PDB file of C-alpha atoms in Angstrom:
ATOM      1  CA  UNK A   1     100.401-136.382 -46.082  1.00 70.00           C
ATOM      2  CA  UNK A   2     101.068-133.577 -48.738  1.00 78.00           C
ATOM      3  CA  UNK A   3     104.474-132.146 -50.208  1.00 88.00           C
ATOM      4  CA  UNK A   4     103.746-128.928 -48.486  1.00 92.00           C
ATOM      5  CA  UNK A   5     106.761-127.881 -50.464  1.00 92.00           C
ATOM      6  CA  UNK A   6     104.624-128.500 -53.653  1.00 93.00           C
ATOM      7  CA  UNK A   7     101.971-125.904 -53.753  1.00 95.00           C
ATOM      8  CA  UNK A   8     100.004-127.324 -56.993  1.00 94.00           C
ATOM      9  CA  UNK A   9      97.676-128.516 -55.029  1.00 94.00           C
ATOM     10  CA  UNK A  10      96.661-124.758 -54.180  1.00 96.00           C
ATOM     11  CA  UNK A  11      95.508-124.919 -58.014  1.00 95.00           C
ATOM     12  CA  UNK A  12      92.389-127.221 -57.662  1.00 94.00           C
ATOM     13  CA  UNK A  13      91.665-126.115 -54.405  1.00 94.00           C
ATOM     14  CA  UNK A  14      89.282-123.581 -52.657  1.00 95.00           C
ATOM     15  CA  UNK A  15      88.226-120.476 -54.461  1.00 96.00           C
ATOM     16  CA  UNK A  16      91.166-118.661 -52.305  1.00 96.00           C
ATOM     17  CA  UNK A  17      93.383-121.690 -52.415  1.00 97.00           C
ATOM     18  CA  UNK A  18      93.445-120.615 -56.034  1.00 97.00           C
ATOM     19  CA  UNK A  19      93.797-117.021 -55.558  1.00 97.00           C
ATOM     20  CA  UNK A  20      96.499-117.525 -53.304  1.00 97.00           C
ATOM     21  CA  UNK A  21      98.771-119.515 -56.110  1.00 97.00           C
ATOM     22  CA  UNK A  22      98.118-116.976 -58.732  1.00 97.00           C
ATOM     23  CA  UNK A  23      99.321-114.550 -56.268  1.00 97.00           C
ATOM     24  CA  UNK A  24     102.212-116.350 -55.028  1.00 97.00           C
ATOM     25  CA  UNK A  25     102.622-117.464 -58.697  1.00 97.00           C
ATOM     26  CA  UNK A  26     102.967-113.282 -60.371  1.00 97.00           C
ATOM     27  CA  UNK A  27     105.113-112.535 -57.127  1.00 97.00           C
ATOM     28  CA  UNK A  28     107.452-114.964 -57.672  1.00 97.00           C
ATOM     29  CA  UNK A  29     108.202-114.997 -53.784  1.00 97.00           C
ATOM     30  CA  UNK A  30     108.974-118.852 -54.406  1.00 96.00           C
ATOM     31  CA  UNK A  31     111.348-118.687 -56.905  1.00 96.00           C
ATOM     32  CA  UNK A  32     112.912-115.459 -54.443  1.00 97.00           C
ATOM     33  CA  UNK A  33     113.664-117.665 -51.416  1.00 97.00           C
ATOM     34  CA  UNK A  34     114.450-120.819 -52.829  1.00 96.00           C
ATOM     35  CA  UNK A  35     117.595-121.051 -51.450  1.00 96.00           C
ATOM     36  CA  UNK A  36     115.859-120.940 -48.085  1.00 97.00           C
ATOM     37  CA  UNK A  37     113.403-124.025 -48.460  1.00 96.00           C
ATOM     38  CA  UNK A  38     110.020-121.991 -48.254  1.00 97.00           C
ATOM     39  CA  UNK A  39     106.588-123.581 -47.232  1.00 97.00           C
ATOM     40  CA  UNK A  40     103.416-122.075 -46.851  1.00 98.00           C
ATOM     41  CA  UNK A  41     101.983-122.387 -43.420  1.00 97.00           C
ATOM     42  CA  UNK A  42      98.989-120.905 -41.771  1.00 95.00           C
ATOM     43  CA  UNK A  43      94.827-121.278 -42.686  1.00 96.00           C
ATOM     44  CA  UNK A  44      94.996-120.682 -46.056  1.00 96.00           C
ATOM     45  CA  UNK A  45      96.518-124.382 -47.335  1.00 97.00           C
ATOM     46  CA  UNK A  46      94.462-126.171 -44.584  1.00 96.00           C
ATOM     47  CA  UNK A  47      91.274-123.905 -46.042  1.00 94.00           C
ATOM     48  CA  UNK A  48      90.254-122.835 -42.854  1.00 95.00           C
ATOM     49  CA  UNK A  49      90.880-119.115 -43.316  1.00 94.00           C
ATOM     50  CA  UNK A  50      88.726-116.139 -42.867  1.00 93.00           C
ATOM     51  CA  UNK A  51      88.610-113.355 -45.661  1.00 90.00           C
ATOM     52  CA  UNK A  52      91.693-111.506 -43.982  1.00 89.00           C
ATOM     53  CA  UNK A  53      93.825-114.258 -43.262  1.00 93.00           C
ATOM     54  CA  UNK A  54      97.754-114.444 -44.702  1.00 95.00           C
ATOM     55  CA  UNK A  55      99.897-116.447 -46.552  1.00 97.00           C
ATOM     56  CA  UNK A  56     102.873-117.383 -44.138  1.00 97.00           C
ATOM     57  CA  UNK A  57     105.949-118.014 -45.529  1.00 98.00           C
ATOM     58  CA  UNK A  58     108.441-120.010 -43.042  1.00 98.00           C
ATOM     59  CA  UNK A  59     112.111-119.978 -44.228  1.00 98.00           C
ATOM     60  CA  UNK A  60     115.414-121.996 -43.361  1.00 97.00           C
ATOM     61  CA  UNK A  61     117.740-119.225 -42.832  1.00 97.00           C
ATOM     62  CA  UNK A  62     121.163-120.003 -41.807  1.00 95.00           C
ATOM     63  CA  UNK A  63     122.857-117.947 -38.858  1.00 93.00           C
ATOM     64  CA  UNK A  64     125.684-117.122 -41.098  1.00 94.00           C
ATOM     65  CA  UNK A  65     122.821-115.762 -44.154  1.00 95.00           C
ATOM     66  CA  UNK A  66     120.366-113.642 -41.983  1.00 93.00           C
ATOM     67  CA  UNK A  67     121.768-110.400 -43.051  1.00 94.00           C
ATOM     68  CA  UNK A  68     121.798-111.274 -46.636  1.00 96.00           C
ATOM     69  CA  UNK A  69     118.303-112.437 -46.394  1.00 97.00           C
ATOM     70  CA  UNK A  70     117.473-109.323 -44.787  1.00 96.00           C
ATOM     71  CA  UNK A  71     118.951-107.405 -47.392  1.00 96.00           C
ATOM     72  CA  UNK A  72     116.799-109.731 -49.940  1.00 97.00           C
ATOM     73  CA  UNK A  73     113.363-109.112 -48.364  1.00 98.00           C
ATOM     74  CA  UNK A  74     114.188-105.122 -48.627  1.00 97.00           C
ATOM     75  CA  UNK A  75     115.483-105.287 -52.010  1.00 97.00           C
ATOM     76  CA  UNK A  76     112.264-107.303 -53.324  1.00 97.00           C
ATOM     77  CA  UNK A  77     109.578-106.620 -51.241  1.00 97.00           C
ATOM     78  CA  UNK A  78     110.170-102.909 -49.222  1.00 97.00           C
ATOM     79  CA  UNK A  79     108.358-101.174 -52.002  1.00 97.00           C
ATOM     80  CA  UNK A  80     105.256-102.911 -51.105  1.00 98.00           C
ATOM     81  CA  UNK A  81     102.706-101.591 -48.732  1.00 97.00           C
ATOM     82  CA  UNK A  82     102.626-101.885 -44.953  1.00 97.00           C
ATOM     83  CA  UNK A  83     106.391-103.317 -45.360  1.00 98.00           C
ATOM     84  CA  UNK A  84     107.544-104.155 -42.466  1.00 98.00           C
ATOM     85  CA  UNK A  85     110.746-105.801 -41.298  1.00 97.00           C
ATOM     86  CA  UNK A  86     111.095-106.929 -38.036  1.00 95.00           C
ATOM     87  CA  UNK A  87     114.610-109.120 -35.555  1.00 94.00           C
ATOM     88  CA  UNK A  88     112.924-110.888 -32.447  1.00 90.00           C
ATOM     89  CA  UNK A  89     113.806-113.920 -31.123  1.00 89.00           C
ATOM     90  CA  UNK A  90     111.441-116.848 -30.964  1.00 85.00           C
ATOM     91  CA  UNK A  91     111.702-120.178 -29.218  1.00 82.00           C
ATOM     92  CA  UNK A  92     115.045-119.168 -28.506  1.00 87.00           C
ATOM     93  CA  UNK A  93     115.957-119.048 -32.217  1.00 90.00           C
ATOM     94  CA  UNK A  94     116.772-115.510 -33.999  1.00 90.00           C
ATOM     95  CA  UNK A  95     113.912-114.578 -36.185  1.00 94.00           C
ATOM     96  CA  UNK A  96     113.182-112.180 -39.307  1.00 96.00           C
ATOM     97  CA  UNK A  97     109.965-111.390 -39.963  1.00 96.00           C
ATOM     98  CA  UNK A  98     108.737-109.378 -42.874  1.00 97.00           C
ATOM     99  CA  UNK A  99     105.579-108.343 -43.407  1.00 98.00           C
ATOM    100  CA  UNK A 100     103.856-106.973 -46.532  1.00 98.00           C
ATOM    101  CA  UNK A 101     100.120-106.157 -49.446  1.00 97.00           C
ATOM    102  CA  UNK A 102     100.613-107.325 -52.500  1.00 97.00           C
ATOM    103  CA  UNK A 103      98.154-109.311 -55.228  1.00 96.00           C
ATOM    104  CA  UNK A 104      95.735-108.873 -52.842  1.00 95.00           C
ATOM    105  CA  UNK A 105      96.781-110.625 -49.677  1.00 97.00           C
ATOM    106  CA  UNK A 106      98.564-109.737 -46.657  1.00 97.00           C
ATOM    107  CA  UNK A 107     101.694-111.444 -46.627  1.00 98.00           C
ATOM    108  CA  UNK A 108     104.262-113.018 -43.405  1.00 97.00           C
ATOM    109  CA  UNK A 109     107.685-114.179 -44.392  1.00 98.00           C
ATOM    110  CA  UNK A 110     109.384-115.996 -41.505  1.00 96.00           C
ATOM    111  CA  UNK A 111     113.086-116.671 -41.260  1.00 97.00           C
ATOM    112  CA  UNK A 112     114.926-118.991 -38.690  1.00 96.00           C
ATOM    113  CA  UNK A 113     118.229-120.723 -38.436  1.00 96.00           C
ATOM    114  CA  UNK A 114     116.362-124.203 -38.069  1.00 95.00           C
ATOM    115  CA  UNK A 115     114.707-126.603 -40.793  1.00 96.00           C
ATOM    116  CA  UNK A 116     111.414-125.117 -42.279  1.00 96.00           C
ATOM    117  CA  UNK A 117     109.785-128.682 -41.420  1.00 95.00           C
ATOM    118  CA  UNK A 118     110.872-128.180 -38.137  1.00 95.00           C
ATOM    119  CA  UNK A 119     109.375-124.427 -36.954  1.00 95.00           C
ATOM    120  CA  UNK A 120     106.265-124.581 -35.069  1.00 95.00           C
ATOM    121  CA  UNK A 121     104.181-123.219 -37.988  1.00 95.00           C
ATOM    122  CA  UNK A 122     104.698-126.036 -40.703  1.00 97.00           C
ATOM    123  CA  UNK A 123     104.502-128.318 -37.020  1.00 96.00           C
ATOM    124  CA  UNK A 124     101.124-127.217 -36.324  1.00 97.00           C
ATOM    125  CA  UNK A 125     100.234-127.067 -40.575  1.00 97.00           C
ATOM    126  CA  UNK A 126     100.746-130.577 -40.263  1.00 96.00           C
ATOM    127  CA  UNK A 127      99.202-131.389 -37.095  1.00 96.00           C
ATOM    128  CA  UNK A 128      96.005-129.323 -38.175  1.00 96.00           C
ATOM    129  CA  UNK A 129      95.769-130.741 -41.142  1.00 95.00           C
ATOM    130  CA  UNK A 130      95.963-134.335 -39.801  1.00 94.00           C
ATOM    131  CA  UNK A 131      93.158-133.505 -37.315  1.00 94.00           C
ATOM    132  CA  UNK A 132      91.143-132.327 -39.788  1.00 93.00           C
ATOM    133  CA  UNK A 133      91.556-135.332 -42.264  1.00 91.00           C
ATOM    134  CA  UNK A 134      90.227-137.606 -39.671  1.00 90.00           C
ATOM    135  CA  UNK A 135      87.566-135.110 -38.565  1.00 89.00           C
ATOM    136  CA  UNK A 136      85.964-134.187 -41.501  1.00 87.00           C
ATOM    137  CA  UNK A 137      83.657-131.699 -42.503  1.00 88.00           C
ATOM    138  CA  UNK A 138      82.484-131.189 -39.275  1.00 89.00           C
ATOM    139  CA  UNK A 139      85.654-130.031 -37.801  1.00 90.00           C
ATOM    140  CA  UNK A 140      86.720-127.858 -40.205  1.00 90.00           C
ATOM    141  CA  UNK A 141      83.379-126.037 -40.380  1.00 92.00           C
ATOM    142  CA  UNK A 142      83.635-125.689 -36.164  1.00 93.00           C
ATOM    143  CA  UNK A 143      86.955-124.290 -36.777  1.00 94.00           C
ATOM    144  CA  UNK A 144      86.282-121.565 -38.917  1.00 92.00           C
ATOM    145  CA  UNK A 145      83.334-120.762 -36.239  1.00 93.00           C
ATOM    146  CA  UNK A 146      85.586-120.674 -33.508  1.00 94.00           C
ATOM    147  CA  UNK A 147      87.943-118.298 -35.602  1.00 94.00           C
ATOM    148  CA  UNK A 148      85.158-116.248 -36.894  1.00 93.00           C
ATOM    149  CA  UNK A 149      84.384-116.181 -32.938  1.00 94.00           C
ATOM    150  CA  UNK A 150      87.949-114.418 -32.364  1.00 92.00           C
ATOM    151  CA  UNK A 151      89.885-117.515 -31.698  1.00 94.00           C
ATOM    152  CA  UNK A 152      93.177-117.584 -33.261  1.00 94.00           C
ATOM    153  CA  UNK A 153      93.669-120.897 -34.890  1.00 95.00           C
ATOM    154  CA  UNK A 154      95.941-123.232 -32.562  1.00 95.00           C
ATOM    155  CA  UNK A 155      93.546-121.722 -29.519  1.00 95.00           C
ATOM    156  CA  UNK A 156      90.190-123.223 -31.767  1.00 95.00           C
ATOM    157  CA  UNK A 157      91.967-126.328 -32.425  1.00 94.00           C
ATOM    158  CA  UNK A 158      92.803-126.880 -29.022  1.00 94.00           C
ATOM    159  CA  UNK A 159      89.574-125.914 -27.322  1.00 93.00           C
ATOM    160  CA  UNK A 160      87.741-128.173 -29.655  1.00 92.00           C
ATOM    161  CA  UNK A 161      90.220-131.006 -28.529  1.00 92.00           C
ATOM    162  CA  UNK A 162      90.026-129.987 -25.302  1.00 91.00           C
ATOM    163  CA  UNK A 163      93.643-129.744 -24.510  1.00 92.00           C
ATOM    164  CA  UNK A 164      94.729-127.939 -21.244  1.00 92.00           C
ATOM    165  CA  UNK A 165      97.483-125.696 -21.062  1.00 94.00           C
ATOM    166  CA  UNK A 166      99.125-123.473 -23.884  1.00 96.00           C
ATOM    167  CA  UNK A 167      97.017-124.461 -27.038  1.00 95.00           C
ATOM    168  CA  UNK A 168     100.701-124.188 -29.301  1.00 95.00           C
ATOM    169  CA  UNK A 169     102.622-126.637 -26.957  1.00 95.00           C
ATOM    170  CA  UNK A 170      99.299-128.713 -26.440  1.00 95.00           C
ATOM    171  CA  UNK A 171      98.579-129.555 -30.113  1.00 95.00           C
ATOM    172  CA  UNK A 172     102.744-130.854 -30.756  1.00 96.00           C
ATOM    173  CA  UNK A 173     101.659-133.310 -28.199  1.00 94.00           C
ATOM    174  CA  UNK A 174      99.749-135.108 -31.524  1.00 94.00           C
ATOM    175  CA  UNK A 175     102.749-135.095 -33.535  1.00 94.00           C
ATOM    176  CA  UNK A 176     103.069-138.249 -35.262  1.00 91.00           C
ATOM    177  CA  UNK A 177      99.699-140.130 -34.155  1.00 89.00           C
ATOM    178  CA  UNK A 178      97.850-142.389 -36.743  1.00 86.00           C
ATOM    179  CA  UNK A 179      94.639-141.384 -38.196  1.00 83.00           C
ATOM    180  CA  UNK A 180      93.439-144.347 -36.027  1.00 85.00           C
ATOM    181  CA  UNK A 181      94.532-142.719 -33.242  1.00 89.00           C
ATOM    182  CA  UNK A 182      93.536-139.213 -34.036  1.00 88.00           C
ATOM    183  CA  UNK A 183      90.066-140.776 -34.462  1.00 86.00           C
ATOM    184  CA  UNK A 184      89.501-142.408 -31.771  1.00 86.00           C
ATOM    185  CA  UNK A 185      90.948-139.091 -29.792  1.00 84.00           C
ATOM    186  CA  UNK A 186      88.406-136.516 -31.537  1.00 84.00           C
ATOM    187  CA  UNK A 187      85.546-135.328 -29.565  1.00 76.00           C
ATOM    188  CA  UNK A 188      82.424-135.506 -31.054  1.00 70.00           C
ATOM    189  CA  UNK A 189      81.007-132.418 -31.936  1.00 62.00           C
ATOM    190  CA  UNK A 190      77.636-133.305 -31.694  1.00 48.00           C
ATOM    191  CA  UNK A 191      77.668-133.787 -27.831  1.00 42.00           C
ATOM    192  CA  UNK A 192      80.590-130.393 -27.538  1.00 41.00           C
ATOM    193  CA  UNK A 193      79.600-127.332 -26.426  1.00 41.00           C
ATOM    194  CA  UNK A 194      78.352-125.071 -29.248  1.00 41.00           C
ATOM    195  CA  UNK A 195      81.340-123.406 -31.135  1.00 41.00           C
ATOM    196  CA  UNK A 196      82.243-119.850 -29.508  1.00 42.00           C
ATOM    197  CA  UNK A 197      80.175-120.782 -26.338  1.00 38.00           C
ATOM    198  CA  UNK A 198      83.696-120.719 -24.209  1.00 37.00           C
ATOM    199  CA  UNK A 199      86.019-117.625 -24.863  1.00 34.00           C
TER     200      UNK A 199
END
């Protein structure tokens, strides 16, 4: 599995993959948050993404801290278009959210008072990105069909592995399976109903 902490691997990569660690690279946003244990989530490190997709950010963000991370993500990033800065709670957790243009992509900066590795977004990076290792090609090309269809991302996984039920609980369920058994759960695509068929 990759140091999803460790974003060289960004730098041989997809033509965006690329893109995106220059970008991240002349913002600095890294360097910014470090004290907050930053990984990049979402369809960009998996390269599954569409031209408009983001780069998510998910941050550790201690209770005690969210204010002066607030007042971090104003001072460095309000100047930015479509800034946005957002309190909601999510999975019972307080959460910042800050939302941002710059060096060409739309950017997501999450903050919770839980381990980064342990938010659903790295959870379902690394899920994802398991599935796709022992599906192959095919898979990730019916993903990006399905999301190209409208699907959002967890929704195309989880049709595709035909889970039931909420597609973002539903794909946790994999959490920690062997490529073995990954494998030998994978539908094959050949006989699956053609990608976008059910909406």
């Amino acid at each position: 599995m990759p140091d999803w902490r460790d974003l060289t691997y960004l730098q041989t990569g997809t033509t965006r993959q690329q893109q995106a660690f220059r970008a991240i690279a002349r913002l600095g946003i890294v360097s910014t948050l470090q004290n907050y244990t930053p990984i990049l989530a979402g369809t960009i490190p998996l390269a599954i993404d569409l031209p408009g997709s983001d780069l998510d950010i998910i941050c550790e963000v201690p209770p005690a801290a969210l204010p002066e991370y607030r007042q971090l993500l104003q001072r460095h990033y309000g100047h930015f278009p479509d800034f946005a800065l957002t309190e909601t709670t999510l999975q019972e957790f307080p959460t910042i959210v800050c939302s941002f243009r710059a060096e060409g992509f739309i950017w997501e900066v999450f903050g919770q008072p839980q381990a980064s590795v342990l938010q659903n977004a790295v959870r379902h990076l690394i899920v994802e990105h398991a599935v796709l290792e022992a599906g192959g090609q095919a898979w990730r090309t019916a993903v990006r069909q399905l999301k190209q269809a409208g699907l959002k991302t967890e929704p195309a996984f989880a049709q595709l592995l035909r889970l039931p039920g909420d597609p973002y609980a539903a794909l946790l369920t994999l959490e920690g399976k062997t490529p073995r058994e990954l494998q030998a759960l994978l539908p094959d695509l050949r006989s699956a109903e053609s990608p976008g068929a059910r909406q």
